[in-house]
Amino acid sequence: MSTNALQAEQVRTKVLYSEVDTPFNGYLDILSKVTKLSNQILKGQLQKYETESKVQFGETYINELEQTSDLKFLELQNSLEVKKVSEENWEQSGNDTLEKMKDQLKFKVPELKSSYEMLQDRISRIRVIYESVSKVNSEMEILMESNTSLTTSKNDWEEALGATLAEKLIKQRYLKKVGKSIEGEEELYRVYDNFTKGPKEMKHVNKSIKADIDRLSQELRVNKDKWLKDAEIFTRMTSILREELAKRDMDVDVDMDEEEDQEGERERYRRQRAVDNDREDQEVEDLEDLEDLEDQEDQEDQEEVEDLEDQEDQEDQEVEDQEVDQEPEDQEPEDQEPEDQAPEDQEPEDQEPEDQEVEKAENQVQVEGEDAKEVKTEDQEGAADEQGDGDVAMDYVETKDTQSHNSAGTTPGTQQRDI
């Protein structure tokens, strides 16, 4: 049968604190043998007892039991006497020790009281130190997380930083005065900043900031030079635009500030472009109307041609009928051929109005094509203006000069070919 942890612990405790009494156990053993033998004799089972115990019952066996029981009794009696003496000795020793302790307590109690008071004093000091350390730790945590304030007298600041630096920081209001000045008391100055970084780290930060300032200054100079160049370019562009606008008899308001002048030029160009876009839309609509008119004229011309062809067919049919009628009488069909061909000779005369109308339509399409070219040129100018005002001005002047030259030097035949 297995035992659990609690039972094992109980057995171990009992073995540790129990004392084995051998004489007492031996005396109980001999008593149990005598009791068992008496019981078997009374029941008449002596032979069974002899068989189980493997003994020969007789006077010898009885004498042995008697001697053994006497010995066990004496051992038990001696053991009890020894225990009694040991207990008395232990009690006497305890009493003597107690008397000695009572005698010594008269001298030890004051010493113990003084030691107790000393321990209490030390414990209180340790508690104060612990509270101070806790405050310092909390302050250090605050310093590590965010800004904090530090307040001390002006003399302390001068000793730590130097008089010159302290005065400089006071003038820059980095060190701020706390409270009102009272005669006979030192002035307190407070600083609020992040003190987590050490001197080496701050020097490194200052070096990096100076390097960034130098780099930004250099970039500023480069950008300033570029801006000055761009300003010169815009100035030239403005002068070119003014000259071009003066050639076209347009009023230009000259401002003292160049930026406002450029904004005015851009605004005027936007308005002009809006007008040009409206005109372009109108011209596109006109072109669509002209195309519709041309389609109608083509349909009318086609109908007229069909009517003329029908008339010619009718005339040819009449001529054939006349020839058939005159053939038996005159026998001269060849002499009448010029008369029969007279309607054919008149056909170009009938078509002269049609050719005139076609020529007028072509001329009108030519004019509209030139207008469309102007619109396209102005759109190109608008796209160029988005890339740069200077390119717009130059492209605008060159395009207009080319346009005027082309319009002056082209012939009707050339215009028709372009169309």
Tab-separated table of C-alpha atoms in Angstrom:
chain	number	residue	atom	x	y	z
A	1	MET	CA	0.000	0.000	0.000
A	2	SER	CA	1.505	3.259	-1.111
A	3	THR	CA	1.547	6.260	1.174
A	4	ASN	CA	0.955	9.843	0.158
A	5	ALA	CA	3.159	12.804	1.014
A	6	LEU	CA	1.210	13.705	4.172
A	7	GLN	CA	1.424	10.187	5.588
A	8	ALA	CA	5.143	9.957	4.805
A	9	GLU	CA	5.722	13.258	6.601
A	10	GLN	CA	3.757	12.056	9.634
A	11	VAL	CA	5.788	8.818	9.831
A	12	ARG	CA	9.058	10.747	9.513
A	13	THR	CA	8.020	13.124	12.321
A	14	LYS	CA	7.002	10.241	14.603
A	15	VAL	CA	10.331	8.457	14.066
A	16	LEU	CA	12.291	11.653	14.787
A	17	TYR	CA	10.485	12.497	18.016
A	18	SER	CA	9.760	8.960	19.372
A	19	GLU	CA	12.134	6.979	21.617
A	20	VAL	CA	12.407	3.150	21.322
A	21	ASP	CA	12.064	1.542	24.777
A	22	THR	CA	13.773	-1.870	24.356
A	23	PRO	CA	13.361	-3.172	27.950
A	24	PHE	CA	9.706	-2.370	27.936
A	25	ASN	CA	9.209	-4.100	24.582
A	26	GLY	CA	11.115	-7.214	25.818
A	27	TYR	CA	9.017	-7.439	28.976
A	28	LEU	CA	5.807	-7.161	26.905
A	29	ASP	CA	7.076	-9.900	24.599
A	30	ILE	CA	7.631	-12.386	27.430
A	31	LEU	CA	4.252	-11.541	28.924
A	32	SER	CA	2.563	-12.260	25.587
A	33	LYS	CA	4.259	-15.693	25.423
A	34	VAL	CA	3.104	-16.626	28.946
A	35	THR	CA	-0.410	-15.393	28.210
A	36	LYS	CA	-0.616	-17.391	24.978
A	37	LEU	CA	0.654	-20.586	26.675
A	38	SER	CA	-1.892	-20.253	29.486
A	39	ASN	CA	-4.655	-19.774	26.950
A	40	GLN	CA	-3.703	-22.925	25.006
A	41	ILE	CA	-3.509	-25.005	28.212
A	42	LEU	CA	-6.953	-23.851	29.281
A	43	LYS	CA	-8.377	-24.749	25.889
A	44	GLY	CA	-6.630	-28.110	25.780
A	45	GLN	CA	-4.630	-27.278	22.659
A	46	LEU	CA	-1.164	-27.696	24.066
A	47	GLN	CA	0.012	-29.954	21.239
A	48	LYS	CA	-1.050	-27.387	18.663
A	49	TYR	CA	0.912	-24.756	20.562
A	50	GLU	CA	3.991	-27.001	20.602
A	51	THR	CA	3.676	-27.575	16.857
A	52	GLU	CA	3.279	-23.882	16.034
A	53	SER	CA	5.968	-22.654	18.458
A	54	LYS	CA	8.283	-25.644	17.818
A	55	VAL	CA	8.990	-26.082	21.531
A	56	GLN	CA	8.818	-29.013	23.927
A	57	PHE	CA	6.526	-28.218	26.830
A	58	GLY	CA	7.910	-29.258	30.177
A	59	GLU	CA	9.517	-28.177	33.386
A	60	THR	CA	12.576	-26.929	31.575
A	61	TYR	CA	10.520	-24.698	29.288
A	62	ILE	CA	8.577	-23.341	32.278
A	63	ASN	CA	11.824	-22.505	34.145
A	64	GLU	CA	13.192	-20.728	31.080
A	65	LEU	CA	10.065	-18.604	30.803
A	66	GLU	CA	10.268	-17.764	34.497
A	67	GLN	CA	13.915	-16.732	34.335
A	68	THR	CA	13.344	-14.728	31.140
A	69	SER	CA	10.398	-12.897	32.653
A	70	ASP	CA	12.412	-12.056	35.799
A	71	LEU	CA	15.256	-10.685	33.684
A	72	LYS	CA	12.950	-8.636	31.507
A	73	PHE	CA	11.268	-7.215	34.577
A	74	LEU	CA	14.594	-6.232	36.110
A	75	GLU	CA	15.674	-4.590	32.832
A	76	LEU	CA	12.448	-2.646	32.700
A	77	GLN	CA	12.813	-1.606	36.332
A	78	ASN	CA	16.392	-0.449	35.775
A	79	SER	CA	15.312	1.456	32.673
A	80	LEU	CA	12.623	3.248	34.612
A	81	GLU	CA	15.059	4.140	37.380
A	82	VAL	CA	17.509	5.531	34.821
A	83	LYS	CA	14.800	7.619	33.199
A	84	LYS	CA	13.699	8.880	36.563
A	85	VAL	CA	17.234	9.928	37.464
A	86	SER	CA	17.741	11.570	34.075
A	87	GLU	CA	14.536	13.529	34.454
A	88	GLU	CA	15.529	14.675	37.916
A	89	ASN	CA	18.933	15.704	36.593
A	90	TRP	CA	17.355	17.553	33.665
A	91	GLU	CA	14.999	19.365	35.980
A	92	GLN	CA	17.820	20.325	38.299
A	93	SER	CA	19.877	21.554	35.375
A	94	GLY	CA	16.944	23.612	34.134
A	95	ASN	CA	16.433	25.155	37.545
A	96	ASP	CA	20.114	26.009	37.813
A	97	THR	CA	20.073	27.570	34.340
A	98	LEU	CA	16.987	29.576	35.214
A	99	GLU	CA	18.599	30.886	38.386
A	100	LYS	CA	21.698	31.887	36.445
A	101	MET	CA	19.578	33.663	33.807
A	102	LYS	CA	17.663	35.514	36.523
A	103	ASP	CA	20.920	36.626	38.069
A	104	GLN	CA	22.317	37.764	34.700
A	105	LEU	CA	19.140	39.514	33.570
A	106	LYS	CA	19.789	42.275	36.073
A	107	PHE	CA	22.836	43.226	34.013
A	108	LYS	CA	21.652	42.213	30.506
A	109	VAL	CA	18.259	43.947	30.459
A	110	PRO	CA	19.687	47.518	30.308
A	111	GLU	CA	22.088	46.398	27.570
A	112	LEU	CA	19.241	44.820	25.630
A	113	LYS	CA	17.150	47.990	26.002
A	114	SER	CA	19.995	50.151	24.716
A	115	SER	CA	20.524	47.739	21.809
A	116	TYR	CA	16.802	47.850	21.062
A	117	GLU	CA	16.785	51.648	21.044
A	118	MET	CA	19.863	51.661	18.814
A	119	LEU	CA	18.192	49.261	16.393
A	120	GLN	CA	15.051	51.397	16.313
A	121	ASP	CA	17.136	54.484	15.566
A	122	ARG	CA	18.964	52.706	12.771
A	123	ILE	CA	15.706	51.405	11.327
A	124	SER	CA	14.255	54.939	11.292
A	125	ARG	CA	17.378	56.225	9.535
A	126	ILE	CA	17.172	53.435	6.981
A	127	ARG	CA	13.536	54.357	6.342
A	128	VAL	CA	14.500	58.010	5.762
A	129	ILE	CA	17.264	56.932	3.390
A	130	TYR	CA	14.828	54.654	1.569
A	131	GLU	CA	12.356	57.510	1.123
A	132	SER	CA	15.141	59.768	-0.163
A	133	VAL	CA	16.279	57.095	-2.610
A	134	SER	CA	12.689	56.640	-3.791
A	135	LYS	CA	12.384	60.381	-4.418
A	136	VAL	CA	15.678	60.409	-6.306
A	137	ASN	CA	14.543	57.455	-8.405
A	138	SER	CA	11.251	59.168	-9.223
A	139	GLU	CA	13.132	62.339	-10.185
A	140	MET	CA	15.459	60.304	-12.380
A	141	GLU	CA	12.489	58.673	-14.079
A	142	ILE	CA	10.977	62.103	-14.723
A	143	LEU	CA	14.320	63.319	-16.069
A	144	MET	CA	14.531	60.344	-18.402
A	145	GLU	CA	10.994	60.871	-19.695
A	146	SER	CA	10.529	64.653	-20.095
A	147	ASN	CA	11.683	68.114	-19.068
A	148	THR	CA	12.134	69.126	-15.461
A	149	SER	CA	12.997	72.231	-13.474
A	150	LEU	CA	16.079	73.009	-11.422
A	151	THR	CA	16.161	75.920	-8.952
A	152	THR	CA	19.127	77.236	-7.003
A	153	SER	CA	20.783	80.506	-6.014
A	154	LYS	CA	22.714	82.780	-8.326
A	155	ASN	CA	25.990	82.045	-6.541
A	156	ASP	CA	25.533	78.323	-7.123
A	157	TRP	CA	24.866	78.935	-10.821
A	158	GLU	CA	27.997	81.095	-11.077
A	159	GLU	CA	30.094	78.452	-9.331
A	160	ALA	CA	28.786	75.696	-11.595
A	161	LEU	CA	28.721	77.573	-14.926
A	162	GLY	CA	30.930	80.586	-14.424
A	163	ALA	CA	29.932	84.207	-13.896
A	164	THR	CA	30.045	85.135	-17.614
A	165	LEU	CA	27.917	82.214	-18.790
A	166	ALA	CA	25.479	82.639	-15.898
A	167	GLU	CA	24.958	86.335	-16.727
A	168	LYS	CA	24.514	85.479	-20.397
A	169	LEU	CA	21.873	82.854	-19.596
A	170	ILE	CA	20.080	85.306	-17.301
A	171	LYS	CA	20.017	87.951	-20.050
A	172	GLN	CA	18.685	85.402	-22.531
A	173	ARG	CA	15.997	84.508	-19.950
A	174	TYR	CA	17.111	80.888	-19.906
A	175	LEU	CA	17.604	81.265	-16.164
A	176	LYS	CA	14.453	82.877	-14.796
A	177	LYS	CA	14.165	84.590	-11.467
A	178	VAL	CA	11.884	82.931	-8.917
A	179	GLY	CA	9.840	84.991	-6.478
A	180	LYS	CA	10.535	88.501	-5.270
A	181	SER	CA	13.935	89.675	-4.141
A	182	ILE	CA	14.199	90.156	-0.359
A	183	GLU	CA	17.015	91.991	1.329
A	184	GLY	CA	19.487	89.694	2.978
A	185	GLU	CA	18.420	86.641	0.975
A	186	GLU	CA	19.967	85.218	-2.163
A	187	GLU	CA	18.065	85.410	-5.423
A	188	LEU	CA	16.841	82.093	-6.774
A	189	TYR	CA	16.940	81.280	-10.488
A	190	ARG	CA	15.143	78.418	-12.119
A	191	VAL	CA	15.745	76.561	-15.399
A	192	TYR	CA	13.254	74.270	-17.148
A	193	ASP	CA	14.804	71.901	-19.658
A	194	ASN	CA	15.612	68.301	-20.516
A	195	PHE	CA	18.689	67.198	-18.550
A	196	THR	CA	18.848	63.609	-19.771
A	197	LYS	CA	21.678	64.286	-22.213
A	198	GLY	CA	25.256	64.540	-21.027
A	199	PRO	CA	27.956	67.033	-22.071
A	200	LYS	CA	29.432	64.765	-24.744
A	201	GLU	CA	26.056	64.114	-26.288
A	202	MET	CA	25.187	67.820	-26.224
A	203	LYS	CA	28.499	68.670	-27.933
A	204	HIS	CA	27.739	66.122	-30.607
A	205	VAL	CA	24.263	67.602	-31.063
A	206	ASN	CA	25.733	71.110	-31.333
A	207	LYS	CA	28.197	69.937	-33.983
A	208	SER	CA	25.431	68.308	-36.001
A	209	ILE	CA	23.266	71.443	-35.724
A	210	LYS	CA	26.157	73.631	-36.902
A	211	ALA	CA	26.775	71.284	-39.836
A	212	ASP	CA	23.080	71.470	-40.764
A	213	ILE	CA	23.169	75.277	-40.526
A	214	ASP	CA	26.206	75.430	-42.831
A	215	ARG	CA	24.575	73.072	-45.305
A	216	LEU	CA	21.321	75.038	-45.311
A	217	SER	CA	23.235	78.310	-45.719
A	218	GLN	CA	25.040	76.915	-48.739
A	219	GLU	CA	21.780	75.651	-50.238
A	220	LEU	CA	20.243	79.070	-49.579
A	221	ARG	CA	23.069	80.798	-51.435
A	222	VAL	CA	22.744	78.408	-54.381
A	223	ASN	CA	18.965	78.849	-54.521
A	224	LYS	CA	19.381	82.621	-54.222
A	225	ASP	CA	21.752	82.649	-57.207
A	226	LYS	CA	19.301	80.541	-59.195
A	227	TRP	CA	16.465	82.842	-58.198
A	228	LEU	CA	18.452	85.902	-59.325
A	229	LYS	CA	19.102	84.248	-62.680
A	230	ASP	CA	15.409	83.402	-62.986
A	231	ALA	CA	14.559	86.993	-62.040
A	232	GLU	CA	16.791	88.263	-64.856
A	233	ILE	CA	15.105	85.875	-67.279
A	234	PHE	CA	11.650	87.020	-66.138
A	235	THR	CA	12.762	90.643	-66.523
A	236	ARG	CA	13.833	90.002	-70.098
A	237	MET	CA	10.596	88.165	-70.793
A	238	THR	CA	8.643	91.086	-69.369
A	239	SER	CA	10.476	93.549	-71.602
A	240	ILE	CA	9.824	91.366	-74.666
A	241	LEU	CA	6.145	91.107	-73.799
A	242	ARG	CA	5.909	94.864	-73.334
A	243	GLU	CA	7.505	95.478	-76.715
A	244	GLU	CA	5.166	93.006	-78.385
A	245	LEU	CA	2.138	94.513	-76.672
A	246	ALA	CA	3.312	98.004	-77.643
A	247	LYS	CA	3.499	96.882	-81.277
A	248	ARG	CA	-0.108	95.775	-81.085
A	249	ASP	CA	-1.195	99.068	-79.524
A	250	MET	CA	-2.222	97.495	-76.220
A	251	ASP	CA	-2.191	99.467	-72.996
A	252	VAL	CA	0.191	98.057	-70.409
A	253	ASP	CA	0.109	99.098	-66.792
A	254	VAL	CA	3.649	99.149	-65.468
A	255	ASP	CA	3.904	98.408	-61.736
A	256	MET	CA	6.831	99.240	-59.523
A	257	ASP	CA	7.064	95.723	-58.220
A	258	GLU	CA	8.204	93.108	-60.773
A	259	GLU	CA	6.188	90.309	-59.175
A	260	GLU	CA	2.931	92.272	-59.491
A	261	ASP	CA	3.841	93.080	-63.105
A	262	GLN	CA	4.322	89.393	-63.856
A	263	GLU	CA	1.013	88.520	-62.199
A	264	GLY	CA	-0.727	91.193	-64.282
A	265	GLU	CA	0.818	89.829	-67.468
A	266	ARG	CA	-0.281	86.310	-66.594
A	267	GLU	CA	-3.809	87.454	-65.747
A	268	ARG	CA	-4.101	89.335	-69.050
A	269	TYR	CA	-2.822	86.327	-70.887
A	270	ARG	CA	-5.403	84.120	-69.163
A	271	ARG	CA	-8.173	86.503	-70.175
A	272	GLN	CA	-6.856	86.672	-73.736
A	273	ARG	CA	-6.664	82.919	-73.842
A	274	ALA	CA	-10.240	82.641	-72.572
A	275	VAL	CA	-11.341	85.026	-75.347
A	276	ASP	CA	-9.344	83.008	-77.875
A	277	ASN	CA	-10.935	79.806	-76.641
A	278	ASP	CA	-14.382	81.335	-77.022
A	279	ARG	CA	-13.469	82.522	-80.494
A	280	GLU	CA	-12.092	79.098	-81.309
A	281	ASP	CA	-15.337	77.482	-80.198
A	282	GLN	CA	-17.269	79.983	-82.321
A	283	GLU	CA	-15.048	79.300	-85.318
A	284	VAL	CA	-15.464	75.582	-84.869
A	285	GLU	CA	-19.217	76.073	-84.853
A	286	ASP	CA	-18.933	78.263	-87.970
A	287	LEU	CA	-16.841	75.583	-89.650
A	288	GLU	CA	-19.457	72.997	-88.824
A	289	ASP	CA	-22.146	75.298	-90.256
A	290	LEU	CA	-20.043	75.817	-93.390
A	291	GLU	CA	-19.575	72.080	-93.744
A	292	ASP	CA	-23.324	71.659	-93.494
A	293	LEU	CA	-23.788	74.381	-96.138
A	294	GLU	CA	-21.225	72.702	-98.380
A	295	ASP	CA	-23.018	69.399	-97.987
A	296	GLN	CA	-26.302	71.092	-98.902
A	297	GLU	CA	-24.683	72.815	-101.904
A	298	ASP	CA	-23.147	69.526	-103.020
A	299	GLN	CA	-26.553	67.908	-102.796
A	300	GLU	CA	-28.106	70.787	-104.762
A	301	ASP	CA	-25.324	70.605	-107.368
A	302	GLN	CA	-25.820	66.888	-107.658
A	303	GLU	CA	-29.557	67.387	-108.102
A	304	GLU	CA	-28.923	70.063	-110.772
A	305	VAL	CA	-26.510	67.762	-112.574
A	306	GLU	CA	-29.072	64.996	-112.473
A	307	ASP	CA	-31.725	67.411	-113.816
A	308	LEU	CA	-29.358	68.495	-116.595
A	309	GLU	CA	-28.658	64.885	-117.458
A	310	ASP	CA	-32.379	64.209	-117.572
A	311	GLN	CA	-32.871	67.252	-119.825
A	312	GLU	CA	-30.044	66.088	-122.079
A	313	ASP	CA	-31.581	62.648	-122.268
A	314	GLN	CA	-34.929	64.205	-123.152
A	315	GLU	CA	-33.322	66.443	-125.779
A	316	ASP	CA	-31.414	63.500	-127.215
A	317	GLN	CA	-34.636	61.566	-127.349
A	318	GLU	CA	-36.383	64.467	-129.102
A	319	VAL	CA	-33.485	64.822	-131.520
A	320	GLU	CA	-33.641	61.140	-132.313
A	321	ASP	CA	-37.361	61.422	-132.850
A	322	GLN	CA	-36.843	64.404	-135.172
A	323	GLU	CA	-34.139	62.535	-137.064
A	324	VAL	CA	-36.437	59.617	-137.468
A	325	ASP	CA	-39.149	61.953	-138.729
A	326	GLN	CA	-36.835	63.894	-141.071
A	327	GLU	CA	-34.886	60.932	-142.409
A	328	PRO	CA	-37.393	59.948	-145.114
A	329	GLU	CA	-37.872	63.545	-146.165
A	330	ASP	CA	-34.458	65.196	-146.216
A	331	GLN	CA	-32.041	62.256	-146.246
A	332	GLU	CA	-29.431	64.571	-144.540
A	333	PRO	CA	-28.700	63.407	-141.062
A	334	GLU	CA	-25.092	64.569	-141.187
A	335	ASP	CA	-26.033	68.216	-141.834
A	336	GLN	CA	-28.173	68.317	-138.717
A	337	GLU	CA	-25.563	66.966	-136.377
A	338	PRO	CA	-24.262	70.413	-135.290
A	339	GLU	CA	-27.809	71.471	-134.405
A	340	ASP	CA	-28.334	68.307	-132.460
A	341	GLN	CA	-25.113	68.934	-130.574
A	342	ALA	CA	-26.079	72.466	-129.661
A	343	PRO	CA	-27.454	71.547	-126.245
A	344	GLU	CA	-24.204	69.756	-125.483
A	345	ASP	CA	-22.265	72.857	-126.470
A	346	GLN	CA	-24.425	74.880	-124.116
A	347	GLU	CA	-23.747	72.595	-121.171
A	348	PRO	CA	-20.665	74.514	-119.950
A	349	GLU	CA	-22.704	77.720	-120.011
A	350	ASP	CA	-25.253	76.097	-117.739
A	351	GLN	CA	-22.514	74.960	-115.431
A	352	GLU	CA	-20.830	78.362	-115.056
A	353	PRO	CA	-22.942	79.428	-112.056
A	354	GLU	CA	-22.172	76.102	-110.425
A	355	ASP	CA	-18.396	76.626	-110.864
A	356	GLN	CA	-18.683	80.093	-109.416
A	357	GLU	CA	-20.471	78.804	-106.353
A	358	VAL	CA	-17.844	76.081	-105.845
A	359	GLU	CA	-15.055	78.636	-106.153
A	360	LYS	CA	-16.733	80.902	-103.577
A	361	ALA	CA	-17.083	77.981	-101.179
A	362	GLU	CA	-13.408	77.097	-101.627
A	363	ASN	CA	-12.379	80.691	-100.904
A	364	GLN	CA	-14.546	80.733	-97.800
A	365	VAL	CA	-13.037	77.409	-96.620
A	366	GLN	CA	-9.585	78.896	-97.251
A	367	VAL	CA	-10.354	81.889	-95.012
A	368	GLU	CA	-11.717	79.601	-92.330
A	369	GLY	CA	-8.603	77.417	-92.589
A	370	GLU	CA	-6.430	80.463	-91.968
A	371	ASP	CA	-8.543	81.326	-88.918
A	372	ALA	CA	-8.185	77.771	-87.687
A	373	LYS	CA	-4.424	78.042	-88.142
A	374	GLU	CA	-4.451	81.207	-86.032
A	375	VAL	CA	-6.469	79.411	-83.341
A	376	LYS	CA	-4.065	76.471	-83.402
A	377	THR	CA	-1.108	78.839	-83.176
A	378	GLU	CA	-2.652	80.593	-80.187
A	379	ASP	CA	-3.276	77.222	-78.516
A	380	GLN	CA	0.368	76.383	-79.031
A	381	GLU	CA	1.211	79.719	-77.446
A	382	GLY	CA	-0.967	78.831	-74.425
A	383	ALA	CA	0.811	75.485	-74.006
A	384	ALA	CA	4.153	77.216	-74.270
A	385	ASP	CA	3.062	79.718	-71.598
A	386	GLU	CA	2.505	76.860	-69.186
A	387	GLN	CA	6.124	75.789	-69.772
A	388	GLY	CA	7.569	79.274	-69.385
A	389	ASP	CA	6.573	82.871	-70.024
A	390	GLY	CA	9.815	83.576	-71.884
A	391	ASP	CA	9.272	80.733	-74.359
A	392	VAL	CA	5.681	81.899	-74.832
A	393	ALA	CA	6.741	85.390	-75.764
A	394	MET	CA	9.380	84.253	-78.273
A	395	ASP	CA	7.141	81.562	-79.816
A	396	TYR	CA	4.253	84.016	-79.980
A	397	VAL	CA	6.311	86.655	-81.830
A	398	GLU	CA	7.859	84.138	-84.229
A	399	THR	CA	4.482	82.499	-84.910
A	400	LYS	CA	2.781	85.819	-85.595
A	401	ASP	CA	5.618	86.963	-87.876
A	402	THR	CA	5.482	83.688	-89.781
A	403	GLN	CA	1.707	83.919	-90.011
A	404	SER	CA	1.772	87.470	-91.357
A	405	HIS	CA	4.486	86.497	-93.839
A	406	ASN	CA	2.547	83.476	-95.025
A	407	SER	CA	-0.713	85.398	-95.306
A	408	ALA	CA	1.034	88.123	-97.318
A	409	GLY	CA	3.055	85.823	-99.596
A	410	THR	CA	0.545	83.089	-100.451
A	411	THR	CA	-1.456	83.086	-103.654
A	412	PRO	CA	-4.993	81.801	-104.145
A	413	GLY	CA	-3.637	78.747	-105.887
A	414	THR	CA	-1.266	78.024	-103.017
A	415	GLN	CA	-4.074	78.494	-100.494
A	416	GLN	CA	-6.238	76.069	-102.415
A	417	ARG	CA	-3.438	73.529	-102.394
A	418	ASP	CA	-3.027	73.953	-98.629
A	419	ILE	CA	-6.727	73.376	-98.145
